[in-house]
XYZ file of N, CA and C in Angstrom:
423
model
N -15.649 3.581 11.824
C -14.521 4.253 11.211
C -14.726 5.770 11.222
N -15.973 6.169 11.024
C -16.280 7.600 11.032
C -15.887 8.233 12.366
N -16.254 7.589 13.473
C -15.934 8.130 14.800
C -14.427 8.221 15.007
N -13.712 7.199 14.593
C -12.252 7.191 14.724
C -11.632 8.323 13.912
N -12.039 8.443 12.656
C -11.500 9.482 11.776
C -11.756 10.877 12.356
N -12.984 11.114 12.774
C -13.328 12.435 13.314
C -12.579 12.735 14.611
N -12.382 11.724 15.455
C -11.643 11.928 16.711
C -10.186 12.273 16.434
N -9.563 11.573 15.495
C -8.166 11.859 15.141
C -8.051 13.271 14.589
N -8.913 13.638 13.679
C -8.846 14.961 13.043
C -9.136 16.087 14.035
N -9.988 15.805 14.997
C -10.290 16.804 16.024
C -9.046 17.072 16.882
N -8.310 16.019 17.224
C -7.123 16.159 18.073
C -5.893 16.626 17.303
N -5.692 16.065 16.112
C -4.509 16.388 15.306
C -4.900 16.405 13.829
N -5.421 17.518 13.355
C -5.935 17.579 11.985
C -4.893 17.300 10.901
N -3.612 17.490 11.217
C -2.565 17.285 10.209
C -2.210 15.809 10.005
N -2.646 14.945 10.909
C -2.310 13.521 10.834
C -3.079 12.864 9.693
N -2.363 12.045 8.898
C -3.018 11.258 7.856
C -3.581 9.988 8.479
N -4.839 9.730 8.256
C -5.460 8.488 8.706
C -5.396 7.513 7.538
N -4.744 6.380 7.773
C -4.619 5.378 6.720
C -4.942 4.007 7.292
N -5.082 3.031 6.396
C -5.370 1.667 6.827
C -4.611 0.692 5.949
N -4.060 -0.325 6.597
C -3.512 -1.478 5.882
C -4.699 -2.376 5.547
N -4.860 -2.698 4.276
C -6.016 -3.482 3.831
C -5.553 -4.637 2.954
N -6.402 -5.624 2.793
C -6.037 -6.782 1.988
C -6.481 -6.634 0.540
N -7.761 -6.724 0.306
C -8.292 -6.776 -1.046
C -9.669 -6.122 -1.069
N -10.153 -5.814 -2.256
C -11.493 -5.241 -2.359
C -12.551 -6.236 -1.896
N -12.178 -7.494 -1.719
C -13.107 -8.507 -1.201
C -13.154 -8.510 0.332
N -12.443 -7.592 0.988
C -12.421 -7.528 2.459
C -13.804 -7.543 3.112
N -14.806 -6.838 2.559
C -16.106 -6.854 3.241
C -16.666 -8.270 3.403
N -16.300 -9.158 2.492
C -16.805 -10.528 2.532
C -15.887 -11.447 3.333
N -14.623 -11.048 3.487
C -13.637 -11.864 4.197
C -13.595 -11.494 5.673
N -13.513 -10.204 5.961
C -13.334 -9.783 7.364
C -14.249 -8.624 7.761
N -15.311 -8.412 6.988
C -16.317 -7.388 7.318
C -15.733 -5.989 7.448
N -14.792 -5.665 6.578
C -14.121 -4.356 6.606
C -14.232 -3.753 5.205
N -15.171 -2.833 5.010
C -15.418 -2.250 3.690
C -14.607 -0.972 3.509
N -13.312 -1.143 3.309
C -12.419 0.009 3.220
C -12.653 0.841 1.964
N -13.168 0.251 0.898
C -13.480 1.049 -0.297
C -14.579 2.057 0.051
N -15.545 1.625 0.837
C -16.602 2.537 1.284
C -16.029 3.608 2.209
N -15.062 3.246 3.043
C -14.406 4.240 3.910
C -13.737 5.314 3.064
N -13.092 4.900 1.969
C -12.461 5.868 1.065
C -13.539 6.757 0.448
N -14.610 6.138 -0.017
C -15.706 6.890 -0.650
C -16.272 7.943 0.306
N -16.407 7.591 1.572
C -16.992 8.502 2.558
C -15.982 9.494 3.136
N -14.708 9.360 2.744
C -13.700 10.309 3.204
C -13.100 9.995 4.561
N -13.200 8.751 5.020
C -12.675 8.370 6.328
C -11.219 7.925 6.290
N -10.629 7.834 5.115
C -9.210 7.488 4.986
C -8.519 8.547 4.140
N -7.369 9.000 4.610
C -6.562 9.961 3.859
C -5.569 9.253 2.948
N -5.313 7.988 3.210
C -4.403 7.171 2.411
C -4.768 5.709 2.644
N -4.383 4.855 1.691
C -4.663 3.424 1.805
C -3.382 2.654 1.528
N -3.183 1.586 2.294
C -1.973 0.768 2.216
C -2.365 -0.683 1.911
N -2.696 -0.993 0.632
C -3.111 -2.355 0.297
C -1.960 -3.362 0.394
N -2.312 -4.557 0.810
C -1.334 -5.637 0.929
C -0.810 -6.059 -0.437
N 0.506 -6.234 -0.497
C 1.149 -6.822 -1.666
C 1.830 -8.122 -1.279
N 1.263 -8.828 -0.316
C 1.864 -10.069 0.183
C 1.477 -11.231 -0.724
N 1.903 -11.134 -1.966
C 1.616 -12.155 -2.966
C 2.928 -12.433 -3.680
N 3.246 -13.698 -3.863
C 4.591 -14.058 -4.306
C 4.624 -14.660 -5.703
N 3.498 -14.632 -6.383
C 3.428 -14.912 -7.805
C 3.232 -13.549 -8.463
N 4.158 -13.156 -9.341
C 4.148 -11.790 -9.861
C 2.843 -11.436 -10.575
N 2.336 -12.333 -11.398
C 1.099 -12.048 -12.134
C -0.063 -11.818 -11.160
N -0.172 -12.652 -10.137
C -1.228 -12.474 -9.136
C -1.032 -11.169 -8.361
N 0.218 -10.845 -8.048
C 0.532 -9.594 -7.347
C 0.053 -8.392 -8.164
N 0.397 -8.374 -9.441
C 0.006 -7.266 -10.320
C -1.516 -7.176 -10.425
N -2.172 -8.320 -10.573
C -3.636 -8.309 -10.665
C -4.270 -7.750 -9.396
N -3.761 -8.155 -8.226
C -4.313 -7.665 -6.954
C -4.060 -6.168 -6.817
N -2.846 -5.733 -7.128
C -2.537 -4.297 -7.039
C -3.450 -3.496 -7.957
N -3.599 -3.968 -9.182
C -4.435 -3.268 -10.163
C -5.877 -3.169 -9.670
N -6.403 -4.265 -9.161
C -7.777 -4.292 -8.658
C -7.959 -3.289 -7.513
N -7.020 -3.268 -6.582
C -7.115 -2.352 -5.442
C -6.957 -0.892 -5.869
N -5.970 -0.622 -6.708
C -5.727 0.749 -7.167
C -6.937 1.280 -7.939
N -7.475 0.466 -8.841
C -8.643 0.903 -9.619
C -9.843 1.185 -8.716
N -10.048 0.351 -7.705
C -11.182 0.555 -6.791
C -11.043 1.880 -6.050
N -9.850 2.177 -5.588
C -9.618 3.428 -4.857
C -9.767 4.628 -5.783
N -9.137 4.565 -6.947
C -9.202 5.689 -7.894
C -10.638 5.968 -8.332
N -11.429 4.901 -8.451
C -12.820 5.056 -8.882
C -13.634 5.862 -7.865
N -13.408 5.621 -6.573
C -14.232 6.299 -5.560
C -13.634 7.612 -5.066
N -12.296 7.730 -5.101
C -11.656 8.997 -4.705
C -10.234 9.038 -5.260
N -10.054 9.605 -6.442
C -8.740 9.607 -7.087
C -7.672 10.416 -6.358
N -8.064 11.206 -5.364
C -7.077 12.019 -4.630
C -6.427 11.273 -3.470
N -6.959 10.134 -3.085
C -6.428 9.391 -1.936
C -5.154 8.651 -2.345
N -4.019 8.938 -1.689
C -2.767 8.252 -2.012
C -2.828 6.759 -1.666
N -2.154 5.980 -2.509
C -2.115 4.525 -2.358
C -0.663 4.098 -2.208
N -0.377 3.400 -1.114
C 0.967 2.886 -0.842
C 0.884 1.364 -0.777
N 1.398 0.686 -1.783
C 1.371 -0.782 -1.786
C 2.372 -1.293 -0.750
N 1.927 -2.208 0.092
C 2.779 -2.789 1.127
C 3.372 -4.089 0.593
N 4.672 -4.085 0.363
C 5.368 -5.251 -0.179
C 5.919 -6.080 0.973
N 5.493 -7.330 1.038
C 5.969 -8.234 2.084
C 7.229 -8.940 1.630
N 8.377 -8.455 2.096
C 9.641 -9.098 1.722
C 9.655 -10.532 2.248
N 9.253 -10.702 3.509
C 9.099 -12.044 4.085
C 7.921 -12.015 5.044
N 6.926 -12.837 4.755
C 5.739 -12.925 5.607
C 5.375 -14.393 5.777
N 4.327 -14.645 6.512
C 3.840 -16.020 6.650
C 3.283 -16.547 5.326
N 3.060 -15.659 4.355
C 2.530 -16.042 3.049
C 3.625 -16.426 2.058
N 4.856 -15.961 2.284
C 5.937 -16.246 1.353
C 7.101 -15.287 1.517
N 8.028 -15.360 0.544
C 9.256 -14.573 0.616
C 9.683 -14.128 -0.775
N 10.091 -12.869 -0.887
C 10.801 -12.412 -2.082
C 12.259 -12.764 -1.842
N 12.878 -13.451 -2.785
C 14.162 -14.100 -2.525
C 15.401 -13.333 -2.964
N 15.211 -12.140 -3.536
C 16.378 -11.390 -4.010
C 16.032 -9.914 -4.142
N 17.074 -9.106 -4.247
C 16.867 -7.676 -4.507
C 16.156 -7.491 -5.843
N 16.513 -8.319 -6.825
C 15.880 -8.213 -8.142
C 14.368 -8.419 -8.056
N 13.934 -9.363 -7.223
C 12.491 -9.578 -7.057
C 11.827 -8.384 -6.383
N 12.451 -7.863 -5.349
C 11.900 -6.696 -4.650
C 11.779 -5.524 -5.621
N 12.810 -5.295 -6.397
C 12.811 -4.214 -7.391
C 11.676 -4.419 -8.399
N 11.505 -5.646 -8.856
C 10.437 -5.953 -9.815
C 9.062 -5.644 -9.216
N 8.845 -6.020 -7.957
C 7.561 -5.764 -7.297
C 7.317 -4.248 -7.178
N 8.331 -3.496 -6.796
C 8.181 -2.038 -6.677
C 7.901 -1.424 -8.049
N 8.662 -1.812 -9.047
C 8.449 -1.268 -10.391
C 7.050 -1.592 -10.904
N 6.542 -2.772 -10.573
C 5.176 -3.136 -10.958
C 4.154 -2.204 -10.330
N 4.322 -1.916 -9.042
C 3.407 -0.993 -8.356
C 3.497 0.402 -8.971
N 4.692 0.817 -9.293
C 4.868 2.138 -9.907
C 4.204 2.213 -11.275
N 4.325 1.160 -12.081
C 3.697 1.149 -13.406
C 2.181 1.264 -13.308
N 1.641 0.745 -12.215
C 0.192 0.824 -11.998
C -0.230 2.149 -11.357
N 0.735 3.038 -11.166
C 0.491 4.387 -10.629
C 0.192 4.412 -9.133
N 0.749 3.454 -8.384
C 0.687 3.568 -6.923
C 1.482 4.815 -6.549
N 1.060 5.496 -5.502
C 1.741 6.720 -5.076
C 3.014 6.432 -4.299
N 3.147 5.219 -3.819
C 4.334 4.842 -3.063
C 4.242 3.398 -2.627
N 5.251 2.983 -1.897
C 5.286 1.618 -1.384
C 5.775 1.656 0.059
N 5.510 0.578 0.749
C 6.076 0.357 2.078
C 6.496 -1.104 2.124
N 7.291 -1.439 3.105
C 7.809 -2.807 3.213
C 7.444 -3.432 4.541
N 7.244 -4.726 4.503
C 7.129 -5.537 5.704
C 8.187 -6.628 5.566
N 9.119 -6.645 6.353
C 9.529 -5.770 7.433
C 10.897 -5.175 7.106
N 11.290 -4.165 7.833
C 12.610 -3.572 7.618
C 13.698 -4.626 7.824
N 13.532 -5.455 8.836
C 14.535 -6.491 9.130
C 14.757 -7.406 7.922
N 13.687 -7.789 7.248
C 13.839 -8.689 6.103
C 14.288 -7.952 4.842
N 14.125 -6.641 4.811
C 14.605 -5.835 3.688
C 16.103 -5.539 3.798
N 16.630 -5.475 5.014
C 18.017 -5.039 5.238
C 19.071 -5.750 4.386
N 19.011 -7.062 4.177
C 20.045 -7.688 3.345
C 20.088 -7.161 1.907
N 18.995 -6.564 1.456
C 18.884 -6.089 0.071
C 18.856 -4.571 -0.044
N 18.928 -3.881 1.061
C 18.598 -2.449 1.076
C 19.521 -1.602 0.199
N 20.807 -1.900 0.164
C 21.711 -1.096 -0.668
C 21.355 -1.215 -2.145
N 21.184 -2.444 -2.615
C 20.871 -2.653 -4.027
C 19.493 -2.081 -4.387
N 18.521 -2.298 -3.529
C 17.170 -1.782 -3.770
C 17.178 -0.252 -3.769
N 17.861 0.345 -2.807
C 17.925 1.812 -2.717
C 18.565 2.423 -3.951
N 19.676 1.850 -4.391
C 20.367 2.387 -5.573
C 19.512 2.275 -6.825
N 18.756 1.193 -6.936
C 17.948 0.973 -8.131
C 16.660 1.801 -8.140
N 16.101 2.060 -6.960
C 14.748 2.615 -6.914
C 14.598 3.991 -6.292
N 15.511 4.363 -5.416
C 15.301 5.568 -4.617
C 16.465 6.539 -4.741
N 16.631 7.062 -5.931
C 17.730 8.005 -6.172
C 17.418 9.394 -5.632
N 16.124 9.692 -5.475
C 15.700 10.995 -4.958
C 15.016 10.810 -3.610
N 15.088 11.834 -2.795
C 14.448 11.801 -1.490
C 12.930 11.675 -1.660
N 12.337 10.824 -0.870
C 10.894 10.604 -0.941
C 10.141 11.705 -0.207
N 8.924 11.936 -0.635
C 8.027 12.838 0.082
C 6.693 12.116 0.249
N 5.926 12.536 1.212
C 4.634 11.907 1.468
C 3.561 12.629 0.662
N 2.925 11.913 -0.288
C 1.815 12.540 -1.014
C 0.674 12.839 -0.054
N 0.056 13.957 -0.227
C -1.081 14.330 0.633
C -2.305 14.559 -0.244
N -3.461 14.155 0.289
C -4.696 14.349 -0.497
C -5.037 15.825 -0.651
């Protein structure tokens, strides 16, 4: 990861290097210690998975990931990735999507992203009106 980060910054220093990650247990699941990457400064932002369709479990996973990142580098922006429809499950309404976003916001995530735009489109007007009244900006470390 160090070589990748340094190569990107050498070519385009303004580019944010980020990673889509699953859980703080990643080193044991897929040998990817992204918390250590954050600690060493190899990630400018982190995009933890929110592909969980039980709200309590979703909140617990988000909290665990956010706390781990804040503990090692509180300046690194965190964007929770909400899976509207994935192989793991589906959020079935705009109200559910809104609830998931509000949960991430309450936990102080810096932003959210969606997987996928196609599955978000049926709900986009209602979600946008409820959640995105102001133009978004990209937090930078």
